[in-house]
Amino acid sequence: WKANYGDGAFFNNKVVMIGPVAPRFQDTKVTPVGAMTGPQLHLHAVTCGMSGAFLQYSGQRWWWLCSGIFAAWMVAKVRKIFTSVSGILLLIAGWSAVALWMLATYSQEIGIAAWCGAVIVTGGTGQACKWYSEQKEKRRLVGQFRRFVSRDIADRLVADPDRWRLIAAGRKRRVVVLFSDVRGFTSRSEGGDAAVLVAQLNEYLSAMVEIVFANGGTLDKFIGDAIMAHWGALDDGEESAFAQAAVRTALTMRTELARLNTEWQQRGWEPLEIGVGIHAGEVTAGEIGCPQRTEFGVLGDAVNLASRLEGLCKTFAAHTVVSDAVARHSTDVPWYALGKVRVKGRKNAEELYALGESSAIQTALGEFAIDHDGARTMDSK
């Protein structure tokens, strides 16, 4: 007592806890910092009470939760799922580190479990909403694409939304454009039975569009009884392949129309006759329209020229008229050279070729004079 504790002076102004610590008393408790005996636990409690070292709970826990929900929702909106999930995990790890530092340094408890739980629930909800929105958009795009392109092209574009956004934004493309029109349908519609005309036109358009799709083409639009299609605006490839596909489409249209005419004549319907114009050139391709309705389309001089060539089918007694840019890629087709023709509305003459009865085409060519540039002009008839 005297040697170790100075007759009790050692205990002056100190808290003394007296109790058994021997293992046989079995007074040991497991704590976050290791095993402690009962007297040690009481001593720690008294020390904390005297020094005011109590665990402090944040009075603004709702603010922390709101911050976690907002942060998780913003991260969940990231397009790529890997980046989004990684961001949520980083948020949890970062908050956990901050919470442990606050607890160890300031005895401030800011709710690791509640905050992380809110982040996980919000992030999971955001991912689910994003997935549902993407699926809904894909279904909408599939329905939209399949109205004017073949199903395989539609599926590829929907599977790669980034590519579609690039295409829809607008870009210069070299494409092959096809126009097909029914001869004399407008005059027939004035005196014919409306129900019959609509049924016949629907059958015709359905059959022709299937041919366009079967040859990898894109249906741009219907212009009354006319069809506008193109190759190369959505899909990458060689111009020669697109030109051959367009010519193959025109030839198949002719064959299919002959079959339809046979069926229609058996029903007592008048047969139809069509003209097809094809040209290859540069266009501006993109999603065109207004907020209420948009469609993918192509614009440019090549489109106008293809339309003009379709109009020349009747003039030259041909069922298909193409430009040199198309004919040179389809050398296996028995083209009839029309020579240089100055199409109405264009300054320069174009080398044109036609398919049809040679005698009828030759007779039609004889009605045109040759101008000083050696070209036939629509104004010299």
Short mmCIF file of C-alpha atoms in Angstrom, two decimals:
data_model
loop_
_atom_site.label_atom_id
_atom_site.label_comp_id
_atom_site.label_asym_id
_atom_site.label_seq_id
_atom_site.Cartn_x
_atom_site.Cartn_y
_atom_site.Cartn_z
CA TRP A 1 0.00 0.00 0.00
CA LYS A 2 2.70 2.37 0.89
CA ALA A 3 5.16 1.30 -1.81
CA ASN A 4 2.72 0.88 -4.68
CA TYR A 5 -0.03 3.41 -3.92
CA GLY A 6 1.65 5.95 -1.57
CA ASP A 7 -0.75 5.30 1.26
CA GLY A 8 -3.65 5.94 -1.10
CA ALA A 9 -2.34 9.13 -2.75
CA PHE A 10 -2.33 7.31 -6.09
CA PHE A 11 -6.14 7.25 -6.07
CA ASN A 12 -6.71 10.90 -5.29
CA ASN A 13 -9.22 12.51 -7.72
CA LYS A 14 -9.65 9.26 -9.62
CA VAL A 15 -12.55 6.90 -10.16
CA VAL A 16 -11.79 3.48 -8.78
CA MET A 17 -13.68 0.43 -10.04
CA ILE A 18 -13.31 -2.69 -7.91
CA GLY A 19 -14.39 -6.04 -9.30
CA PRO A 20 -13.23 -9.50 -10.25
CA VAL A 21 -11.39 -10.03 -13.52
CA ALA A 22 -10.32 -13.65 -13.14
CA PRO A 23 -11.54 -15.96 -15.96
CA ARG A 24 -13.23 -18.27 -13.47
CA PHE A 25 -15.81 -15.60 -12.73
CA GLN A 26 -16.94 -15.79 -16.41
CA ASP A 27 -17.61 -12.05 -16.43
CA THR A 28 -16.27 -11.42 -19.96
CA LYS A 29 -18.19 -9.64 -22.71
CA VAL A 30 -17.49 -9.51 -26.44
CA THR A 31 -17.32 -5.92 -27.75
CA PRO A 32 -16.46 -4.35 -31.14
CA VAL A 33 -12.94 -3.71 -29.83
CA GLY A 34 -12.38 -7.14 -28.29
CA ALA A 35 -13.26 -9.08 -25.11
CA MET A 36 -13.66 -6.98 -21.97
CA THR A 37 -14.43 -7.89 -18.34
CA GLY A 38 -17.38 -6.46 -16.49
CA PRO A 39 -15.33 -3.97 -14.42
CA GLN A 40 -13.60 -2.73 -17.60
CA LEU A 41 -16.98 -2.15 -19.28
CA HIS A 42 -18.21 -0.18 -16.24
CA LEU A 43 -14.96 1.81 -16.16
CA HIS A 44 -15.35 2.71 -19.83
CA ALA A 45 -18.94 3.77 -19.23
CA VAL A 46 -17.95 6.02 -16.32
CA THR A 47 -15.07 7.52 -18.32
CA CYS A 48 -17.35 8.32 -21.26
CA GLY A 49 -19.87 9.87 -18.91
CA MET A 50 -17.29 12.09 -17.26
CA SER A 51 -15.71 13.20 -20.54
CA GLY A 52 -18.98 13.53 -22.43
CA ALA A 53 -17.83 11.04 -25.08
CA PHE A 54 -21.33 9.94 -26.11
CA LEU A 55 -22.30 8.73 -29.57
CA GLN A 56 -23.98 11.59 -31.35
CA TYR A 57 -26.81 10.95 -33.83
CA SER A 58 -27.32 13.34 -36.69
CA GLY A 59 -30.36 15.53 -36.27
CA GLN A 60 -30.63 15.99 -40.05
CA ARG A 61 -30.80 12.36 -41.14
CA TRP A 62 -33.55 13.16 -43.64
CA TRP A 63 -31.12 15.52 -45.38
CA TRP A 64 -28.52 12.77 -45.69
CA LEU A 65 -31.12 10.38 -47.06
CA CYS A 66 -32.31 12.94 -49.64
CA SER A 67 -28.75 13.54 -50.77
CA GLY A 68 -28.24 9.79 -51.20
CA ILE A 69 -31.47 9.39 -53.15
CA PHE A 70 -30.62 12.31 -55.45
CA ALA A 71 -27.06 11.12 -56.07
CA ALA A 72 -28.19 7.55 -56.79
CA TRP A 73 -30.92 8.71 -59.18
CA MET A 74 -28.49 10.85 -61.16
CA VAL A 75 -26.01 7.98 -61.42
CA ALA A 76 -28.78 5.56 -62.41
CA LYS A 77 -29.64 7.79 -65.38
CA VAL A 78 -26.25 7.07 -66.98
CA ARG A 79 -26.86 5.17 -70.23
CA LYS A 80 -24.29 2.40 -69.83
CA ILE A 81 -25.33 -0.06 -67.13
CA PHE A 82 -21.74 -0.93 -66.13
CA THR A 83 -20.90 2.74 -65.54
CA SER A 84 -24.15 3.25 -63.65
CA VAL A 85 -23.68 0.26 -61.34
CA SER A 86 -20.03 1.19 -60.76
CA GLY A 87 -21.10 4.70 -59.82
CA ILE A 88 -23.62 3.39 -57.27
CA LEU A 89 -20.98 1.12 -55.71
CA LEU A 90 -18.55 4.05 -55.51
CA LEU A 91 -21.23 6.14 -53.79
CA ILE A 92 -21.74 3.42 -51.18
CA ALA A 93 -18.00 2.97 -50.61
CA GLY A 94 -17.40 6.72 -50.37
CA TRP A 95 -20.24 7.32 -47.95
CA SER A 96 -19.19 4.40 -45.79
CA ALA A 97 -15.65 5.81 -45.55
CA VAL A 98 -16.97 9.26 -44.61
CA ALA A 99 -19.36 7.79 -42.03
CA LEU A 100 -16.63 5.73 -40.36
CA TRP A 101 -14.32 8.75 -40.27
CA MET A 102 -17.04 10.90 -38.66
CA LEU A 103 -17.72 8.17 -36.11
CA ALA A 104 -14.08 7.70 -35.18
CA THR A 105 -13.16 11.38 -35.13
CA TYR A 106 -16.27 13.14 -33.83
CA SER A 107 -18.39 10.29 -32.46
CA GLN A 108 -20.97 11.38 -35.04
CA GLU A 109 -23.20 8.65 -36.43
CA ILE A 110 -24.67 9.62 -39.82
CA GLY A 111 -26.40 6.38 -40.76
CA ILE A 112 -24.41 4.09 -43.01
CA ALA A 113 -27.12 1.45 -43.31
CA ALA A 114 -30.00 3.86 -43.99
CA TRP A 115 -28.05 5.90 -46.54
CA CYS A 116 -26.64 2.90 -48.37
CA GLY A 117 -30.06 1.26 -48.35
CA ALA A 118 -31.63 4.35 -49.88
CA VAL A 119 -28.90 4.45 -52.55
CA ILE A 120 -29.37 0.77 -53.43
CA VAL A 121 -33.16 1.03 -53.60
CA THR A 122 -33.05 4.25 -55.62
CA GLY A 123 -30.36 2.95 -57.94
CA GLY A 124 -32.22 -0.29 -58.48
CA THR A 125 -35.46 1.58 -59.13
CA GLY A 126 -33.68 3.90 -61.55
CA GLN A 127 -32.18 0.95 -63.42
CA ALA A 128 -35.59 -0.73 -63.62
CA CYS A 129 -37.22 2.46 -64.91
CA LYS A 130 -34.44 2.94 -67.45
CA TRP A 131 -34.75 -0.66 -68.61
CA TYR A 132 -38.53 -0.32 -68.99
CA SER A 133 -38.12 2.97 -70.85
CA GLU A 134 -35.53 1.45 -73.19
CA GLN A 135 -37.71 -1.56 -73.89
CA LYS A 136 -40.67 0.71 -74.60
CA GLU A 137 -38.55 2.85 -76.92
CA LYS A 138 -37.24 -0.25 -78.69
CA ARG A 139 -40.78 -1.49 -79.28
CA ARG A 140 -41.71 1.93 -80.66
CA LEU A 141 -38.67 2.02 -82.92
CA VAL A 142 -39.27 -1.52 -84.15
CA GLY A 143 -42.84 -0.59 -85.06
CA GLN A 144 -41.65 2.59 -86.76
CA PHE A 145 -38.72 1.03 -88.62
CA ARG A 146 -40.68 -1.94 -89.89
CA ARG A 147 -43.01 0.45 -91.67
CA PHE A 148 -40.26 1.53 -94.06
CA VAL A 149 -37.36 -0.95 -93.85
CA SER A 150 -36.95 -4.69 -93.90
CA ARG A 151 -37.12 -6.45 -90.56
CA ASP A 152 -33.43 -7.37 -90.42
CA ILE A 153 -32.37 -3.74 -90.88
CA ALA A 154 -34.95 -2.61 -88.32
CA ASP A 155 -33.69 -5.12 -85.77
CA ARG A 156 -30.07 -4.04 -86.31
CA LEU A 157 -30.90 -0.36 -85.83
CA VAL A 158 -32.95 -1.01 -82.68
CA ALA A 159 -30.16 -3.16 -81.26
CA ASP A 160 -27.73 -0.24 -81.72
CA PRO A 161 -29.53 2.98 -80.62
CA ASP A 162 -26.31 5.01 -80.84
CA ARG A 163 -26.01 4.21 -84.53
CA TRP A 164 -29.63 5.21 -85.12
CA ARG A 165 -29.10 8.55 -83.36
CA LEU A 166 -26.10 9.19 -85.62
CA ILE A 167 -28.11 8.30 -88.73
CA ALA A 168 -31.21 10.26 -87.70
CA ALA A 169 -29.21 13.41 -86.93
CA GLY A 170 -28.56 13.86 -90.65
CA ARG A 171 -25.60 13.05 -92.88
CA LYS A 172 -24.52 13.06 -96.51
CA ARG A 173 -24.89 9.68 -98.19
CA ARG A 174 -24.52 8.33 -101.70
CA VAL A 175 -27.65 6.28 -102.30
CA VAL A 176 -29.68 4.64 -105.02
CA VAL A 177 -33.21 6.06 -105.30
CA LEU A 178 -36.16 4.32 -106.97
CA PHE A 179 -39.51 5.84 -107.91
CA SER A 180 -42.43 3.71 -109.10
CA ASP A 181 -45.76 5.12 -110.23
CA VAL A 182 -49.02 3.70 -111.60
CA ARG A 183 -49.92 4.96 -115.05
CA GLY A 184 -53.33 6.63 -115.39
CA PHE A 185 -54.49 5.82 -111.88
CA THR A 186 -55.58 9.39 -111.15
CA SER A 187 -58.02 9.46 -114.09
CA ARG A 188 -59.33 6.03 -113.14
CA SER A 189 -59.98 7.15 -109.58
CA GLU A 190 -62.30 9.89 -110.80
CA GLY A 191 -64.85 7.52 -112.33
CA GLY A 192 -64.11 4.13 -110.80
CA ASP A 193 -65.59 2.39 -107.77
CA ALA A 194 -63.81 3.77 -104.72
CA ALA A 195 -63.87 0.52 -102.74
CA VAL A 196 -62.43 -1.46 -105.67
CA LEU A 197 -59.74 1.14 -106.32
CA VAL A 198 -58.66 1.20 -102.67
CA ALA A 199 -58.58 -2.60 -102.46
CA GLN A 200 -56.62 -2.89 -105.70
CA LEU A 201 -54.17 -0.16 -104.70
CA ASN A 202 -53.59 -1.74 -101.28
CA GLU A 203 -52.87 -5.13 -102.86
CA TYR A 204 -50.50 -3.52 -105.33
CA LEU A 205 -48.62 -1.45 -102.73
CA SER A 206 -48.34 -4.40 -100.33
CA ALA A 207 -46.83 -6.61 -103.03
CA MET A 208 -44.41 -3.93 -104.22
CA VAL A 209 -43.22 -3.05 -100.71
CA GLU A 210 -42.49 -6.71 -99.99
CA ILE A 211 -40.29 -6.75 -103.09
CA VAL A 212 -38.45 -3.63 -101.89
CA PHE A 213 -37.85 -5.20 -98.49
CA ALA A 214 -36.83 -8.55 -99.99
CA ASN A 215 -34.07 -6.71 -101.87
CA GLY A 216 -32.82 -4.83 -98.82
CA GLY A 217 -34.40 -1.50 -99.72
CA THR A 218 -35.88 1.20 -97.52
CA LEU A 219 -39.41 2.43 -98.12
CA ASP A 220 -39.19 6.21 -97.91
CA LYS A 221 -42.83 7.07 -98.48
CA PHE A 222 -46.01 6.58 -100.49
CA ILE A 223 -46.92 9.52 -102.73
CA GLY A 224 -50.47 8.66 -103.64
CA ASP A 225 -50.08 5.57 -105.83
CA ALA A 226 -46.33 6.17 -106.21
CA ILE A 227 -43.61 4.44 -104.21
CA MET A 228 -40.29 5.98 -103.25
CA ALA A 229 -37.54 3.64 -102.02
CA HIS A 230 -33.79 3.89 -101.57
CA TRP A 231 -30.68 1.86 -100.81
CA GLY A 232 -27.64 3.00 -98.82
CA ALA A 233 -29.10 5.63 -96.52
CA LEU A 234 -29.36 3.31 -93.51
CA ASP A 235 -27.00 0.47 -94.35
CA ASP A 236 -23.36 0.59 -95.39
CA GLY A 237 -22.32 -1.19 -98.56
CA GLU A 238 -21.11 -0.88 -102.13
CA GLU A 239 -23.00 1.33 -104.56
CA SER A 240 -22.82 -1.42 -107.19
CA ALA A 241 -24.66 -3.81 -104.88
CA PHE A 242 -27.32 -1.19 -104.11
CA ALA A 243 -27.79 -0.41 -107.82
CA GLN A 244 -28.15 -4.08 -108.68
CA ALA A 245 -30.67 -4.53 -105.86
CA ALA A 246 -32.72 -1.56 -107.14
CA VAL A 247 -32.72 -2.89 -110.71
CA ARG A 248 -33.64 -6.34 -109.44
CA THR A 249 -36.50 -4.72 -107.53
CA ALA A 250 -37.77 -3.01 -110.70
CA LEU A 251 -37.66 -6.26 -112.69
CA THR A 252 -39.40 -8.21 -109.92
CA MET A 253 -42.05 -5.50 -109.64
CA ARG A 254 -42.77 -5.94 -113.34
CA THR A 255 -43.10 -9.72 -112.97
CA GLU A 256 -45.26 -9.49 -109.86
CA LEU A 257 -47.52 -6.88 -111.45
CA ALA A 258 -48.14 -9.24 -114.40
CA ARG A 259 -49.28 -11.91 -111.94
CA LEU A 260 -51.52 -9.45 -110.12
CA ASN A 261 -53.04 -8.21 -113.36
CA THR A 262 -54.01 -11.78 -114.25
CA GLU A 263 -55.79 -12.17 -110.91
CA TRP A 264 -57.46 -8.78 -111.16
CA GLN A 265 -58.75 -9.45 -114.66
CA GLN A 266 -60.36 -12.63 -113.37
CA ARG A 267 -62.17 -10.48 -110.80
CA GLY A 268 -63.22 -8.01 -113.46
CA TRP A 269 -60.75 -5.31 -112.38
CA GLU A 270 -58.76 -3.29 -114.86
CA PRO A 271 -55.02 -4.08 -115.02
CA LEU A 272 -52.38 -1.61 -113.89
CA GLU A 273 -49.26 -0.42 -115.65
CA ILE A 274 -46.28 1.14 -113.87
CA GLY A 275 -43.15 3.11 -114.68
CA VAL A 276 -39.92 2.93 -112.66
CA GLY A 277 -37.08 5.45 -112.49
CA ILE A 278 -33.76 4.75 -110.75
CA HIS A 279 -30.79 7.03 -110.10
CA ALA A 280 -27.69 6.95 -107.88
CA GLY A 281 -26.33 10.11 -106.29
CA GLU A 282 -25.60 12.06 -103.13
CA VAL A 283 -28.45 12.98 -100.77
CA THR A 284 -29.00 14.32 -97.29
CA ALA A 285 -30.44 11.54 -95.12
CA GLY A 286 -31.97 11.95 -91.67
CA GLU A 287 -35.08 12.06 -89.53
CA ILE A 288 -37.31 14.77 -90.95
CA GLY A 289 -40.57 16.18 -89.64
CA CYS A 290 -42.03 17.99 -86.65
CA PRO A 291 -42.42 17.12 -82.95
CA GLN A 292 -45.81 15.57 -83.68
CA ARG A 293 -44.52 13.31 -86.45
CA THR A 294 -41.11 12.49 -87.86
CA GLU A 295 -39.97 10.04 -90.52
CA PHE A 296 -36.63 9.03 -91.91
CA GLY A 297 -36.14 10.40 -95.41
CA VAL A 298 -33.66 11.53 -98.07
CA LEU A 299 -33.47 14.90 -99.80
CA GLY A 300 -31.43 16.18 -102.69
CA ASP A 301 -30.95 16.47 -106.42
CA ALA A 302 -30.60 12.70 -106.80
CA VAL A 303 -34.13 12.26 -105.47
CA ASN A 304 -35.52 14.83 -107.91
CA LEU A 305 -33.74 13.22 -110.85
CA ALA A 306 -35.00 9.74 -109.97
CA SER A 307 -38.53 11.14 -109.91
CA ARG A 308 -37.96 12.78 -113.31
CA LEU A 309 -36.70 9.50 -114.76
CA GLU A 310 -39.85 7.72 -113.63
CA GLY A 311 -41.86 10.39 -115.43
CA LEU A 312 -39.91 9.72 -118.64
CA CYS A 313 -41.08 6.10 -118.76
CA LYS A 314 -44.28 7.17 -120.48
CA THR A 315 -42.42 9.58 -122.75
CA PHE A 316 -40.03 6.89 -124.00
CA ALA A 317 -42.61 4.03 -123.96
CA ALA A 318 -40.45 2.15 -121.41
CA HIS A 319 -41.30 0.48 -118.14
CA THR A 320 -37.94 1.39 -116.50
CA VAL A 321 -35.57 4.32 -117.08
CA VAL A 322 -32.25 4.55 -115.23
CA SER A 323 -29.26 6.87 -115.25
CA ASP A 324 -25.76 5.88 -116.32
CA ALA A 325 -24.73 5.75 -112.64
CA VAL A 326 -27.12 2.78 -112.25
CA ALA A 327 -26.79 1.10 -115.66
CA ARG A 328 -23.03 0.71 -115.45
CA HIS A 329 -23.44 -1.48 -112.36
CA SER A 330 -25.98 -3.75 -114.09
CA THR A 331 -24.26 -4.78 -117.30
CA ASP A 332 -26.15 -8.09 -117.46
CA VAL A 333 -29.42 -6.23 -118.12
CA PRO A 334 -30.35 -5.59 -121.79
CA TRP A 335 -30.48 -1.80 -121.52
CA TYR A 336 -31.58 0.31 -124.46
CA ALA A 337 -29.36 3.41 -124.67
CA LEU A 338 -31.40 6.59 -124.89
CA GLY A 339 -28.30 8.74 -125.28
CA LYS A 340 -27.97 12.12 -123.63
CA VAL A 341 -31.25 13.53 -122.45
CA ARG A 342 -31.72 16.99 -120.96
CA VAL A 343 -34.30 16.36 -118.27
CA LYS A 344 -36.72 19.18 -117.63
CA GLY A 345 -35.52 21.42 -114.83
CA ARG A 346 -31.85 20.38 -115.20
CA LYS A 347 -29.11 22.27 -117.00
CA ASN A 348 -26.83 19.33 -117.78
CA ALA A 349 -27.83 16.37 -119.94
CA GLU A 350 -27.80 12.84 -118.50
CA GLU A 351 -26.91 9.53 -120.16
CA LEU A 352 -30.08 7.45 -119.78
CA TYR A 353 -30.98 3.83 -120.40
CA ALA A 354 -34.35 2.09 -120.62
CA LEU A 355 -36.03 -1.30 -120.46
CA GLY A 356 -39.03 -2.10 -122.64
CA GLU A 357 -39.99 -2.93 -126.19
CA SER A 358 -37.11 -1.78 -128.41
CA SER A 359 -39.36 -0.82 -131.32
CA ALA A 360 -41.61 1.29 -129.11
CA ILE A 361 -38.63 3.01 -127.50
CA GLN A 362 -37.07 3.67 -130.93
CA THR A 363 -40.30 5.19 -132.19
CA ALA A 364 -40.51 7.45 -129.14
CA LEU A 365 -36.90 8.56 -129.57
CA GLY A 366 -37.63 9.62 -133.15
CA GLU A 367 -40.00 12.29 -131.90
CA PHE A 368 -37.20 14.25 -130.21
CA ALA A 369 -34.81 16.65 -131.85
CA ILE A 370 -31.14 16.87 -130.93
CA ASP A 371 -30.00 20.21 -129.55
CA HIS A 372 -26.62 21.90 -130.08
CA ASP A 373 -25.04 19.83 -127.31
CA GLY A 374 -26.10 16.55 -128.92
CA ALA A 375 -28.74 15.93 -126.27
CA ARG A 376 -32.43 15.24 -126.52
CA THR A 377 -34.51 17.77 -124.65
CA MET A 378 -38.04 17.51 -123.34
CA ASP A 379 -38.83 20.91 -124.82
CA SER A 380 -38.02 19.87 -128.42
CA LYS A 381 -40.90 17.45 -128.93
#
